Every structure is written in structure tokens, then in C-alpha cells.
């Protein structure tokens, strides 16, 4: 029996240019055979499973038609709502099981990185038919196939890509491929729908590639016959993201007038947005006027479909409109892909790269992308990051293995010595070493490092600024102030920022109860864990934010970022009637306009000083519980500083 080698196509970059060319040759042959009605048995005995967790017309039906046309067969679930997914089965379990029934899995899923997970857990090859807003490699094969057919080649073409470039997955795969084929890209995003940074970073770092961007109004003036400024990027914003350390960009289109070879129009990805974001004030509407100028007269109009309102129906009869040909190419191109997998994927697999160095999950925060599969299937998936080329000298850049979103951290730690350092380039050698031996830990803030029990690389002189008595007096005073300020205590709830802020929150609640007899609801909030981070305290099962007067508490306020993050998280959970802020220590240096309402002690500090709080710390090894205290010390954070001060 024929078997397909385990070769997954998660990204368009999984295929080399030569392989894509070969697939196009096969697609031409299949297109001709489809014309003659010849029956093929190339995939006789092969079973393809289609797992579509999102709606689809073209991709799914053309994949299924392709398998049937090659003499193979298809198994599918009418809708994933009718499968065990609806009972809460994980993606990993589903693909593990289905790969026992089928030789090939084609998957579409709403979460970014889902195809990567499916590929990791399935025994058979997996083809990504769209994973969240990340990629859609086989649509790109159809797009390139038609574009090349119309223009004769891909190198040097200029393609204007319009619409929702943020969530449009077909766009991302297409740009990666056009970059490799040496084509020029001009993006025409709707406001707020620019190509995401992680895509730009991947293009710049891996392909040395960038593109220009024009606004919708510039496109409009072009459509009105005003040729001025086209392809002269008014705001090459992508470049501005990178510092001088970036390699010289070679593939950006030359400024000045140039003809356009194609418009690639895309739909507003409404389903990837929530609430107000779904309402679009202005969106590209593309019609025949755009093809009237000398620069656009030869351009073909492409669209991955389905269209909504962005593409005029009047264009359908124009020979330059090729979107239905793109859709029709779905069958021969996907036949070619399956045939190529049967013939060649074994050899292609052999070129698999060395396994990447991955940061241990327990040593990293969760991925910041709320749509990352690792956030949704956390029962078995742990966050995984690999190092990405640095853009700044003072940040360590890591990339999520699933969704590619970047995590930039300023603090790194060593898990055995339990020291943390401010990251700078001189640490790179150590960081790689620690990554290899599994001891690298990363922190977004000093607070996070300290809460994890890490000490700065070296401490300077230190002194106690509050002892246990002073701390409990401060708690008493704050409680009394809350009672005086907020007479209707039944509306008050206290939220403490994990971990010391939460200890403080409980103590303030206890004190309020002792002084007033009213029991106040209390919760702990872990700002690094977002939504999942709110834990009711004191035995309660739920905690309300809506319409409550929330007293947010933290041990130390410095820049104010943590408090701001906590406030944003709380607002997403409901609208409080009011918010108050209580802190044990205010050390100044605010970067955001936040002023605490209740302060235990004001301690003006220097920038290189740290305030360390010990509050309710458990006894070590059954010994005596250490007394509460607040210390102030100066710190030496990085190896470089240590060398400089030596
Ligand atoms: C696209 C998709 O699903 O990403 N459709 C397709 O496969 N042709 C484009 C879209 O839905 O906008």
C-alpha cells in the first residue's frame, strides 16, 4: 500500500522554491488531464481526512475533489461541532486518533499555531488549510500558480495587497512566498490592519526583505487617475521598527513610478474581531476605476474569496479579474500537492533542520497572543519559545513556537544560581549556554523576577526602611482610611496584585472587618496571566468586578506599569463603579499618570535602588517564619555594570 512520508506543510516556507515550481508543473499536467476527463489512480488506497474547525467552501471542497480525482478517498466530519471536539476533546487527541484512520490530514482551525500542534501530534502528514490569522499555504500555491500563469513569471512583479493585512492569513503566506520569488510587494492596509510586526520581523530577519506601504487615500487618488507618488512610500513604517543593526534591505521596490502587475484584494476578517472592532468605518472598495490608469491597466485583480463588499461585481466580466480562476486552480494545484507528497516528500523530509533550542515552559511567561493555540489547549501544551535574532541590544527576543509572536524581555535569570540580570548583548553567549542546559529563565520585569525568588546579580549596600510593626501600622491606617473614604462598605471589594499585593489585600480586608464588622470580598490578580489570573480569596468561589468599588493593592509602586496592566485586565472583566489604589511603599519614578490613594510610606529612591518586601513569607524547612520587613538596596544588574564599576 502507498504511504505518505511524514512531511508537514504548516507554512509556505516548508516548501522550497524548486518544490513549488515542481508542484506547478504537476498542476499544469493535472489541469490538462482534468480537461480530457482521464481517470487517475495515483492516490489509489490513500485516505485523506479533512478536519475543518472553521467554515470553508473552496479549500475543503477543492482538497476533497483533488483527492477523489487522484483516485484516493476522503473521510471527514460534516462539521467539527458534530465531532468529539464539541465534547471538549483536545486537538492533539483528535489528530492522534484520526491519523490512525487516514494517510493525510488537512486541517483548518481558528487558533494561531493549531496546524503546528496538529503536525506535532499526528502520525501522518498534516497540511495547514488556515490556522487562525497566521498562514494559509495552499491558498498561496493557488495564488502564485495563477499569477505566474497570467504574467509568465514571478520575479520582479509588483503586487499591491489591499485590505485586512493584520488578520488575513492568506496575505501572510503570500508575502512570505513573493519575498522568496523576488517579487515586490506594496501593501495598502486599512487603518489599523497593517501587516503585523511578527510577519515583518520574519521577513526582515530571514529574508532580508521589506516592502512599502501606501494609504487607502493614496490608492484612491491613484484610481482617480492621479499617478503621483505611487510606489513612493509616504511612510515606510516597517523600516522604522528596526534599528541600524538590521541588514540592508535589498528587495524593497525602487521608489518612483512603476507599473502594477496585480491587486490582491482581501475581505475584512470580521470573525477574528470582537465587539466594536467588528464595525468598520471605512474599508477598501475595489472597482473598475482602479484599473483605468496607465500604471494599473495591465494589473490582474486577485482575491482569495469569499468576497463581501470589497470587490465590485462589475469587475467579474473584466478579463483582468482572475479570482474565479484562482478558486478553480484549487483542484489541480491541490492534486499536484498530494501527488508531490506521494513522490517526493520522503526526500524533502531528509532536509529537516536541527531541532531548535526551546526555552523550558516553566521558565517563561505564557504567549502574549490571546489567539495562540498554547493559550487555549493549555491542558497539555506549555508555552514554548525559541530565540529570535535580536533587534535591540538591550532586549532578548524570543519567538513563540506555535504562533510566532515575539516576546521581548529585558531580564534573564539562571535557574540554579537564582540570580537575574538585565539583558544586554554581552550576555548572549551565556544565554545560549543556559538555554542549552535548560537553566535560562526570562522575566518581563524586575518585579516578576523578585516574586519568583530571584536575586539581582549583585547587591549593593542595603538598609531596612520598614519593620514588621511599621508594616502592620500601615495596614491599619490604610484600612481606617478606606472605611472613612468609602462609607458604603458593602459596595467595596479588594484586589491584590500577586503575590505581595494579594497578602496585603487580605490583611487590609481583615483589618476592615475588625474595625467595621463588614466582610469585604477579596481576590488576587496575577497580571502576567491575564484573564486566568483572578483568584477569589478567603474561601469565596466567585468575584464580581462590575459596579463594585475596587481597591487595588500592591506592595510597591514605581513606574506604575503593573498597576496599569492590572486595571486594564480588570476592566476587561467588568466595569467597576470606581477604583482606588493602595500601596505599602511609593518609591516615585512614575511613567504613567497614576497616583495611589492610600500609601503606607513614601520612600524617594534612586533609579538603581530596589525596594524589596518580605510579607507573610512562609517558614523555610519548617523553621521560624521570617519577620515582615521592607528593605532598600542598590543593585548591580548586569555583568557589564559590574565590570564598569570594578
Ligand atoms: C480565505 C481563508 O479562509 O483564509 N479563504 C480561502 O481559503 N480561500 C480567505 C478569507 O476567508 O477571507
XYZ file of C-alpha atoms and ligand atoms in Angstrom:
658
model
C 0.000 0.000 0.000
C 1.101 3.533 -0.703
C 2.082 5.534 2.308
C 2.815 9.199 2.548
C 6.026 10.133 4.301
C 5.629 12.325 7.373
C 6.182 15.704 5.738
C 4.018 18.522 7.070
C 3.124 21.754 5.317
C 2.401 24.200 8.102
C 3.949 27.250 6.444
C 4.520 28.116 2.797
C 8.202 28.222 3.789
C 8.117 24.451 4.341
C 8.342 24.151 0.554
C 11.452 25.225 -1.311
C 11.118 27.324 -4.460
C 12.118 24.313 -6.546
C 9.405 22.229 -4.895
C 6.799 24.915 -5.557
C 7.912 25.043 -9.204
C 7.614 21.258 -9.430
C 4.107 21.414 -7.947
C 3.181 23.955 -10.636
C 4.460 21.657 -13.386
C 2.359 18.828 -11.962
C -0.625 21.191 -11.644
C -0.354 22.035 -15.363
C -0.398 18.316 -16.173
C -3.395 17.669 -13.928
C -5.262 20.660 -15.342
C -4.796 19.183 -18.820
C -5.864 15.723 -17.652
C -8.954 17.178 -15.990
C -9.850 18.662 -19.360
C -9.642 15.313 -21.114
C -11.571 13.557 -18.361
C -8.824 10.963 -17.933
C -9.254 8.852 -14.771
C -6.241 8.796 -12.498
C -5.235 6.224 -9.880
C -2.114 7.902 -8.494
C -3.515 8.092 -4.975
C -5.305 4.747 -5.064
C -5.677 3.500 -1.480
C -4.832 6.872 0.072
C -7.338 8.224 2.582
C -7.344 11.932 3.247
C -9.097 13.305 6.342
C -10.390 16.858 6.336
C -10.736 18.429 9.789
C -12.284 21.873 9.406
C -12.938 23.700 12.650
C -13.919 26.803 10.673
C -16.228 27.322 7.678
C -14.836 26.662 4.223
C -16.120 26.255 0.696
C -13.191 26.383 -1.719
C -10.365 24.981 0.336
C -12.198 21.998 1.688
C -14.157 21.061 -1.419
C -11.199 21.501 -3.749
C -8.989 19.398 -1.451
C -11.649 16.700 -1.351
C -12.194 16.888 -5.122
C -8.420 16.683 -5.648
C -8.144 13.517 -3.559
C -11.064 11.900 -5.408
C -9.704 12.929 -8.815
C -6.412 11.213 -7.984
C -8.253 8.001 -7.136
C -7.927 8.460 -3.380
C -10.736 8.759 -0.888
C -11.814 11.189 1.781
C -13.097 10.944 5.332
C -14.441 13.965 7.108
C -16.664 15.233 9.832
C -19.590 17.222 8.451
C -18.772 19.901 10.976
C -16.410 19.799 13.931
C -19.460 20.623 16.061
C -20.599 17.122 15.179
C -17.268 15.617 16.283
C -15.794 14.976 19.722
C -14.320 18.476 19.625
C -17.776 19.586 20.746
C -17.357 17.371 23.830
C -14.120 19.095 24.710
C -11.627 16.755 23.075
C -8.253 18.373 22.571
C -6.784 18.970 19.145
C -3.860 16.698 19.996
C -6.158 13.777 20.848
C -8.303 14.282 17.761
C -5.389 14.287 15.323
C -3.676 11.402 17.094
C -6.802 9.319 16.585
C -7.597 10.492 13.065
C -4.036 9.894 11.901
C -4.705 6.250 12.687
C -7.563 6.260 10.172
C -6.078 8.409 7.408
C -2.844 8.858 5.462
C -3.066 12.620 5.275
C -4.803 15.267 7.385
C -5.897 18.629 6.038
C -6.781 20.947 8.881
C -8.317 24.383 9.329
C -8.541 25.835 12.802
C -9.377 29.208 14.380
C -6.279 29.370 16.622
C -2.871 30.608 15.546
C -0.390 27.743 15.525
C -3.016 24.976 15.564
C -1.571 23.379 12.420
C 1.853 23.181 14.106
C 0.290 21.325 17.028
C -1.638 19.008 14.699
C 1.577 18.261 12.804
C 3.402 17.502 16.058
C 0.769 15.040 17.274
C -0.358 13.342 14.043
C 1.484 10.292 12.778
C 0.600 11.137 9.173
C 1.479 14.319 7.290
C -0.592 17.409 8.041
C -1.437 20.222 5.638
C -2.418 23.593 7.047
C -5.611 24.847 5.401
C -5.584 28.022 7.509
C -4.663 28.403 11.191
C -6.214 31.456 12.788
C -4.729 34.572 11.296
C -1.309 33.023 10.768
C -0.937 31.228 7.432
C -2.766 29.521 4.596
C -0.013 27.999 2.468
C -2.104 26.119 -0.082
C -4.108 29.249 -0.938
C -0.753 30.826 -1.723
C 0.065 27.958 -4.067
C -3.180 28.703 -5.956
C -2.441 32.454 -5.919
C 1.113 32.066 -7.228
C 0.066 29.490 -9.784
C -2.468 31.865 -11.367
C -0.252 34.929 -11.023
C 2.586 33.163 -12.811
C 0.250 31.854 -15.479
C -1.011 35.375 -16.165
C 2.330 37.138 -16.022
C 4.676 34.397 -17.213
C 6.994 34.752 -14.187
C 7.051 35.921 -10.578
C 10.453 37.568 -10.190
C 10.282 41.353 -10.347
C 6.478 41.551 -10.361
C 4.858 44.243 -8.234
C 1.802 43.155 -6.283
C -0.409 45.543 -4.315
C -2.059 43.757 -1.395
C -5.113 45.527 -0.017
C -7.457 45.269 2.942
C -7.170 43.408 6.220
C -3.497 42.547 6.272
C -3.489 42.035 10.014
C -5.735 39.003 10.272
C -5.708 37.879 6.634
C -3.746 34.638 6.782
C -3.645 34.247 3.002
C -1.797 37.572 2.872
C 0.926 36.437 5.265
C 1.725 33.253 3.360
C 1.579 35.157 0.079
C 4.046 37.822 1.208
C 6.495 35.194 2.509
C 6.384 33.493 -0.890
C 6.552 36.659 -3.004
C 9.588 37.703 -0.984
C 11.329 34.458 -1.844
C 10.388 34.663 -5.522
C 11.904 38.155 -5.733
C 8.636 39.984 -6.324
C 7.870 43.440 -4.937
C 5.048 43.933 -2.515
C 3.190 47.163 -1.869
C 0.724 46.946 0.960
C -2.442 49.013 1.102
C -3.801 48.213 4.542
C -6.960 49.566 6.025
C -6.297 51.728 9.033
C -5.233 49.558 11.953
C -4.955 46.481 9.732
C -1.288 46.675 8.799
C 0.841 43.569 8.385
C 1.727 42.504 11.958
C 5.176 43.077 13.390
C 5.947 39.386 13.727
C 5.489 38.947 9.971
C 7.690 41.976 9.256
C 10.351 40.668 11.616
C 10.344 37.254 9.955
C 10.661 38.844 6.501
C 13.448 41.152 7.590
C 15.441 38.648 9.557
C 15.037 35.536 7.436
C 14.656 37.059 4.002
C 16.296 40.429 4.265
C 13.064 41.752 2.854
C 10.779 44.689 3.362
C 8.059 46.399 1.361
C 6.465 49.775 1.044
C 3.046 50.793 2.280
C 0.637 53.274 0.783
C -2.530 54.507 2.383
C -6.008 53.851 1.144
C -6.343 57.504 0.142
C -3.196 57.255 -1.935
C -4.731 54.272 -3.633
C -7.879 56.284 -4.196
C -6.007 59.145 -5.805
C -4.305 56.598 -7.991
C -7.677 55.212 -9.001
C -8.814 58.728 -9.870
C -6.030 58.962 -12.395
C -3.554 60.860 -10.261
C -0.405 58.939 -10.879
C 1.644 60.945 -8.450
C 3.524 59.266 -5.645
C 2.519 55.724 -6.363
C 5.069 53.247 -5.074
C 6.870 56.051 -3.341
C 6.194 55.010 0.190
C 4.939 58.003 2.090
C 5.606 56.264 5.359
C 7.904 53.295 5.204
C 6.825 52.464 8.716
C 8.195 48.965 8.693
C 11.744 50.197 8.472
C 11.253 52.430 11.447
C 10.713 49.407 13.626
C 14.247 48.306 13.252
C 17.460 49.864 14.407
C 20.611 50.325 12.401
C 21.578 46.780 13.235
C 19.185 45.402 10.667
C 20.745 44.137 7.481
C 20.421 46.346 4.457
C 17.085 45.678 2.806
C 17.637 44.633 -0.756
C 14.257 43.678 -2.048
C 12.199 46.773 -1.368
C 10.734 48.195 -4.548
C 12.652 51.054 -6.029
C 10.978 54.347 -5.284
C 9.353 56.182 -8.144
C 6.623 55.324 -10.575
C 6.271 51.707 -11.592
C 3.561 49.618 -13.140
C 1.474 47.340 -11.007
C 1.122 43.725 -12.017
C -1.581 42.642 -9.637
C -4.010 43.808 -6.987
C -4.674 41.263 -4.279
C -7.852 42.338 -2.513
C -8.946 40.746 0.756
C -12.018 40.597 2.908
C -12.418 42.225 6.343
C -11.827 39.327 8.756
C -14.826 40.087 10.914
C -14.855 36.747 12.718
C -11.396 37.408 14.199
C -12.594 40.518 15.984
C -14.811 41.219 18.922
C -17.254 43.953 19.894
C -16.707 47.355 18.401
C -13.813 46.208 16.268
C -16.358 44.463 14.086
C -17.724 47.779 12.904
C -15.598 49.075 10.093
C -15.970 52.761 9.260
C -14.015 52.565 6.041
C -12.836 49.584 4.081
C -11.285 49.289 0.657
C -13.869 49.051 -2.097
C -12.225 47.994 -5.285
C -13.863 48.605 -8.618
C -13.017 49.061 -12.304
C -11.867 52.661 -11.782
C -8.698 51.379 -10.164
C -7.668 49.761 -13.452
C -8.001 52.869 -15.576
C -4.570 54.465 -15.204
C -1.541 53.696 -17.327
C 0.150 52.090 -14.321
C -2.701 49.779 -13.493
C -4.054 48.918 -16.915
C -2.130 45.641 -17.058
C -2.842 44.605 -13.485
C -4.804 41.470 -12.738
C -7.269 41.526 -9.857
C -6.949 38.699 -7.380
C -8.907 37.723 -4.275
C -8.732 34.524 -2.209
C -12.559 34.676 -1.828
C -15.080 34.734 -0.306
C -15.721 38.401 -1.080
C -18.056 40.581 0.897
C -18.296 44.273 -0.112
C -14.711 44.993 -1.014
C -14.793 43.878 -4.635
C -17.325 45.198 -7.142
C -19.384 42.639 -9.057
C -18.968 44.742 -12.197
C -15.374 43.500 -12.376
C -16.403 39.880 -12.814
C -16.620 40.135 -16.582
C -13.319 42.012 -16.930
C -10.611 39.678 -18.296
C -8.231 41.085 -15.682
C -10.383 39.675 -12.883
C -8.797 36.302 -12.122
C -10.282 35.407 -8.741
C -12.533 32.664 -10.053
C -9.528 31.179 -11.836
C -7.663 31.246 -8.501
C -10.524 29.299 -6.964
C -10.691 26.873 -9.891
C -6.938 26.270 -9.612
C -7.678 24.794 -6.199
C -8.293 21.348 -7.673
C -5.263 20.874 -9.994
C -2.914 22.639 -7.551
C -4.040 20.518 -4.596
C -3.892 17.386 -6.773
C -0.327 18.394 -7.586
C 0.460 18.880 -3.909
C -0.852 15.425 -2.970
C 0.969 13.833 -5.914
C 4.154 15.664 -4.952
C 3.824 14.402 -1.376
C 3.474 10.843 -2.697
C 6.513 11.144 -4.938
C 8.936 13.440 -3.257
C 8.212 14.262 0.301
C 10.477 11.484 1.571
C 13.483 13.236 0.089
C 12.239 16.633 1.215
C 11.908 15.363 4.743
C 15.567 14.468 4.892
C 16.477 18.160 4.816
C 14.724 18.749 8.157
C 16.690 21.252 10.202
C 18.352 20.572 13.537
C 15.837 20.806 16.402
C 15.614 24.375 17.671
C 16.670 25.362 21.162
C 13.484 25.793 23.147
C 13.024 27.719 26.356
C 11.609 25.480 29.084
C 7.971 26.278 29.697
C 8.199 26.705 33.446
C 10.821 29.379 32.854
C 8.754 31.590 30.556
C 5.518 33.549 30.729
C 2.574 32.470 28.576
C 2.460 33.644 24.959
C 1.067 37.177 24.764
C -1.157 36.390 21.778
C -4.656 35.657 23.119
C -5.391 33.625 19.973
C -2.332 31.380 20.308
C -3.213 27.683 20.467
C -0.941 27.334 23.532
C -3.353 29.578 25.471
C -6.378 27.511 24.513
C -5.076 23.966 24.826
C -3.111 24.561 27.985
C -4.096 21.190 29.419
C -1.215 19.643 27.503
C 0.586 22.481 25.714
C 3.122 24.547 27.597
C 4.396 27.849 26.221
C 7.464 27.281 24.069
C 9.813 29.927 22.798
C 12.935 29.841 20.712
C 15.450 32.633 20.393
C 14.900 35.035 17.522
C 17.507 37.357 16.072
C 17.792 40.461 18.210
C 16.609 43.802 17.009
C 17.736 45.768 20.032
C 20.910 45.328 22.057
C 19.112 45.538 25.355
C 16.287 43.059 24.802
C 16.331 39.336 24.395
C 13.932 38.399 21.640
C 12.139 35.066 21.739
C 9.539 33.727 19.355
C 6.543 31.569 20.263
C 6.994 28.165 18.673
C 3.293 27.971 17.858
C 2.120 31.374 16.686
C 5.461 33.145 16.120
C 4.540 36.125 18.247
C 7.624 37.730 19.723
C 8.357 38.011 23.388
C 10.917 40.676 24.213
C 12.415 40.517 27.649
C 14.822 42.770 29.482
C 15.650 40.407 32.303
C 17.125 36.946 32.189
C 17.883 34.633 35.047
C 19.814 31.482 35.811
C 17.631 28.807 37.367
C 20.330 27.254 39.571
C 22.087 30.331 40.907
C 18.682 32.068 41.104
C 20.205 35.368 40.017
C 18.738 37.702 37.454
C 20.481 40.111 35.096
C 19.420 42.967 32.930
C 19.906 41.662 29.428
C 22.496 43.161 27.153
C 24.394 41.802 24.198
C 27.366 40.779 26.290
C 25.144 38.142 27.887
C 24.244 36.400 24.622
C 26.899 33.708 24.958
C 25.722 32.831 28.465
C 22.084 32.950 27.432
C 22.662 30.371 24.695
C 24.543 28.185 27.130
C 21.772 28.432 29.750
C 19.203 27.732 27.071
C 21.058 24.611 26.086
C 21.345 23.291 29.616
C 17.759 24.293 30.463
C 18.635 26.860 33.115
C 17.570 30.026 31.287
C 14.649 31.885 32.866
C 13.187 35.078 31.420
C 11.332 37.899 33.139
C 9.440 40.828 31.730
C 10.001 42.940 34.832
C 12.199 43.026 37.905
C 9.071 42.545 39.961
C 8.380 39.262 38.242
C 11.970 38.130 38.874
C 11.785 39.023 42.523
C 8.415 37.405 43.017
C 9.920 34.232 41.599
C 12.543 34.441 44.344
C 15.396 35.664 42.155
C 18.069 37.997 43.454
C 19.802 40.616 41.341
C 23.178 39.586 40.038
C 24.863 41.592 42.797
C 23.508 43.668 45.647
C 24.987 46.945 46.775
C 24.548 48.302 50.331
C 21.125 47.771 51.910
C 19.054 49.111 54.827
C 15.694 48.365 56.415
C 13.041 51.004 55.754
C 10.028 49.374 57.448
C 9.903 46.704 60.124
C 7.042 44.327 60.981
C 5.414 46.796 63.388
C 5.520 49.637 60.922
C 4.013 47.406 58.255
C 1.075 46.392 60.422
C 0.514 50.012 61.481
C 0.469 50.984 57.781
C -2.157 48.294 57.088
C -4.238 49.581 59.995
C -4.058 53.158 58.713
C -4.967 52.157 55.148
C -7.969 50.168 56.440
C -9.136 53.151 58.514
C -8.765 55.468 55.508
C -10.801 53.113 53.306
C -13.575 52.978 55.913
C -13.608 56.773 56.216
C -13.482 57.342 52.434
C -15.963 54.720 51.329
C -18.830 54.737 53.796
C -20.895 52.144 51.893
C -18.522 49.241 52.530
C -20.996 46.732 51.074
C -20.030 48.004 47.610
C -16.277 47.678 48.217
C -14.044 44.807 47.030
C -10.274 44.488 47.309
C -7.989 43.087 44.599
C -4.337 42.416 45.401
C -1.679 42.071 42.737
C 0.103 38.717 43.105
C 1.938 37.964 45.262
C 2.698 40.543 47.965
C -0.173 42.772 46.849
C -2.511 39.843 47.490
C -1.136 39.277 51.008
C -1.633 42.987 51.621
C -5.186 42.809 50.226
C -6.107 40.029 52.664
C -4.621 41.907 55.603
C -6.476 45.102 54.662
C -9.742 43.139 54.405
C -9.163 41.505 57.794
C -8.415 44.886 59.323
C -11.532 46.464 57.770
C -13.619 43.619 59.173
C -12.064 44.064 62.603
C -12.656 47.822 62.577
C -16.116 47.912 60.972
C -17.545 44.407 61.167
C -18.062 44.319 57.385
C -16.582 41.459 55.421
C -15.152 42.667 52.114
C -14.777 40.357 49.066
C -11.123 39.877 48.182
C -9.269 38.463 45.180
C -5.710 38.012 43.942
C -4.779 39.088 40.434
C -1.769 37.731 38.565
C -1.240 40.384 35.904
C 1.032 38.138 33.876
C -1.714 35.589 33.410
C -4.424 37.962 32.164
C -7.960 36.647 32.446
C -6.997 33.404 34.143
C -5.198 35.391 36.794
C -8.107 36.412 39.050
C -8.493 34.137 42.075
C -11.143 34.795 44.729
C -9.605 34.684 48.211
C -10.975 33.875 51.659
C -12.949 30.819 50.548
C -15.206 32.617 48.013
C -15.992 30.911 44.712
C -16.595 33.948 42.582
C -15.604 37.570 42.455
C -17.535 40.438 40.858
C -15.911 43.436 39.235
C -18.991 45.017 37.641
C -20.301 48.027 39.524
C -18.043 47.446 42.546
C -15.749 49.979 44.170
C -12.447 48.181 43.737
C -9.480 48.885 45.986
C -6.458 47.626 44.068
C -3.471 46.878 46.284
C 0.195 46.309 45.641
C 3.297 46.272 47.779
C 5.412 48.796 45.864
C 4.557 51.291 43.162
C 7.318 52.508 40.927
C 6.725 53.153 37.204
C 3.045 52.251 37.563
C 3.041 49.819 34.627
C 1.999 46.849 36.727
C -0.916 48.761 38.215
C -1.958 49.944 34.801
C -1.845 46.398 33.479
C -3.948 45.238 36.421
C -6.505 47.979 35.768
C -6.765 47.069 32.086
C -7.257 43.403 32.952
C -9.951 44.249 35.497
C -11.780 46.493 33.052
C -11.986 43.621 30.629
C -13.787 41.605 33.302
C -16.387 44.255 34.023
C -16.909 47.959 34.658
C -16.172 48.855 38.259
C -18.069 51.831 39.722
C -14.741 53.255 40.908
C -11.151 52.208 41.518
C -8.835 53.147 44.381
C -5.198 52.234 44.755
C -3.467 51.245 47.990
C 0.278 50.568 48.217
C 2.628 49.828 51.053
C 5.504 51.794 49.522
C 5.527 54.535 46.890
C 9.031 54.983 45.550
C 8.333 57.557 42.801
C 9.596 57.346 39.202
C 6.150 57.102 37.656
C 5.983 56.500 33.902
C 2.177 56.585 33.758
C -0.134 59.111 35.412
C -1.279 57.043 38.366
C -1.355 58.267 41.942
C -2.143 55.921 44.832
C -4.981 56.951 47.159
C -3.549 55.181 50.194
C 0.200 54.936 50.832
C 1.904 53.158 53.749
C 5.188 55.007 53.283
C 6.669 57.329 50.686
C 10.287 56.376 50.008
C 12.094 58.550 47.465
C 14.621 56.281 45.765
C 17.384 56.434 43.187
C 16.833 54.589 39.923
C 19.333 51.872 40.643
C 17.775 51.175 44.027
C 15.277 48.433 44.704
C 12.665 48.084 47.362
C 12.277 44.514 48.494
C 9.277 43.488 50.508
C 9.028 40.416 52.690
C 5.407 39.942 53.641
C 3.879 36.776 55.031
C 6.721 34.672 53.632
C 6.425 31.020 54.718
C 8.961 29.478 57.046
C 11.724 27.621 55.278
C 12.072 23.891 56.025
C 9.718 24.057 58.971
C 11.897 26.698 60.660
C 10.850 30.077 62.024
C 8.731 32.287 59.804
C 10.857 35.287 58.801
C 9.589 38.640 60.100
C 7.931 41.028 57.672
C 10.138 43.880 56.542
C 10.853 46.279 53.699
C 14.457 46.693 52.575
C 16.058 49.217 50.296
C 19.226 48.341 48.442
C 21.143 49.496 45.414
C 21.737 46.901 42.764
C 24.157 45.810 40.119
C 22.043 44.173 37.480
C 24.260 43.197 34.610
C 27.697 41.779 34.083
C 28.565 44.903 32.139
C 27.727 47.190 35.046
C 29.756 45.001 37.362
C 32.748 45.234 35.042
C 32.315 49.004 34.748
C 32.094 49.510 38.488
C 35.086 47.255 39.197
C -9.561 32.512 2.894
C -9.366 31.962 4.282
O -10.094 31.108 4.739
O -8.405 32.411 4.903
N -10.454 31.742 2.146
C -9.942 30.752 1.335
O -9.455 29.765 1.807
N -9.966 30.956 0.035
C -9.847 33.943 2.843
C -10.937 34.514 3.691
O -11.684 33.808 4.352
O -11.053 35.731 3.701
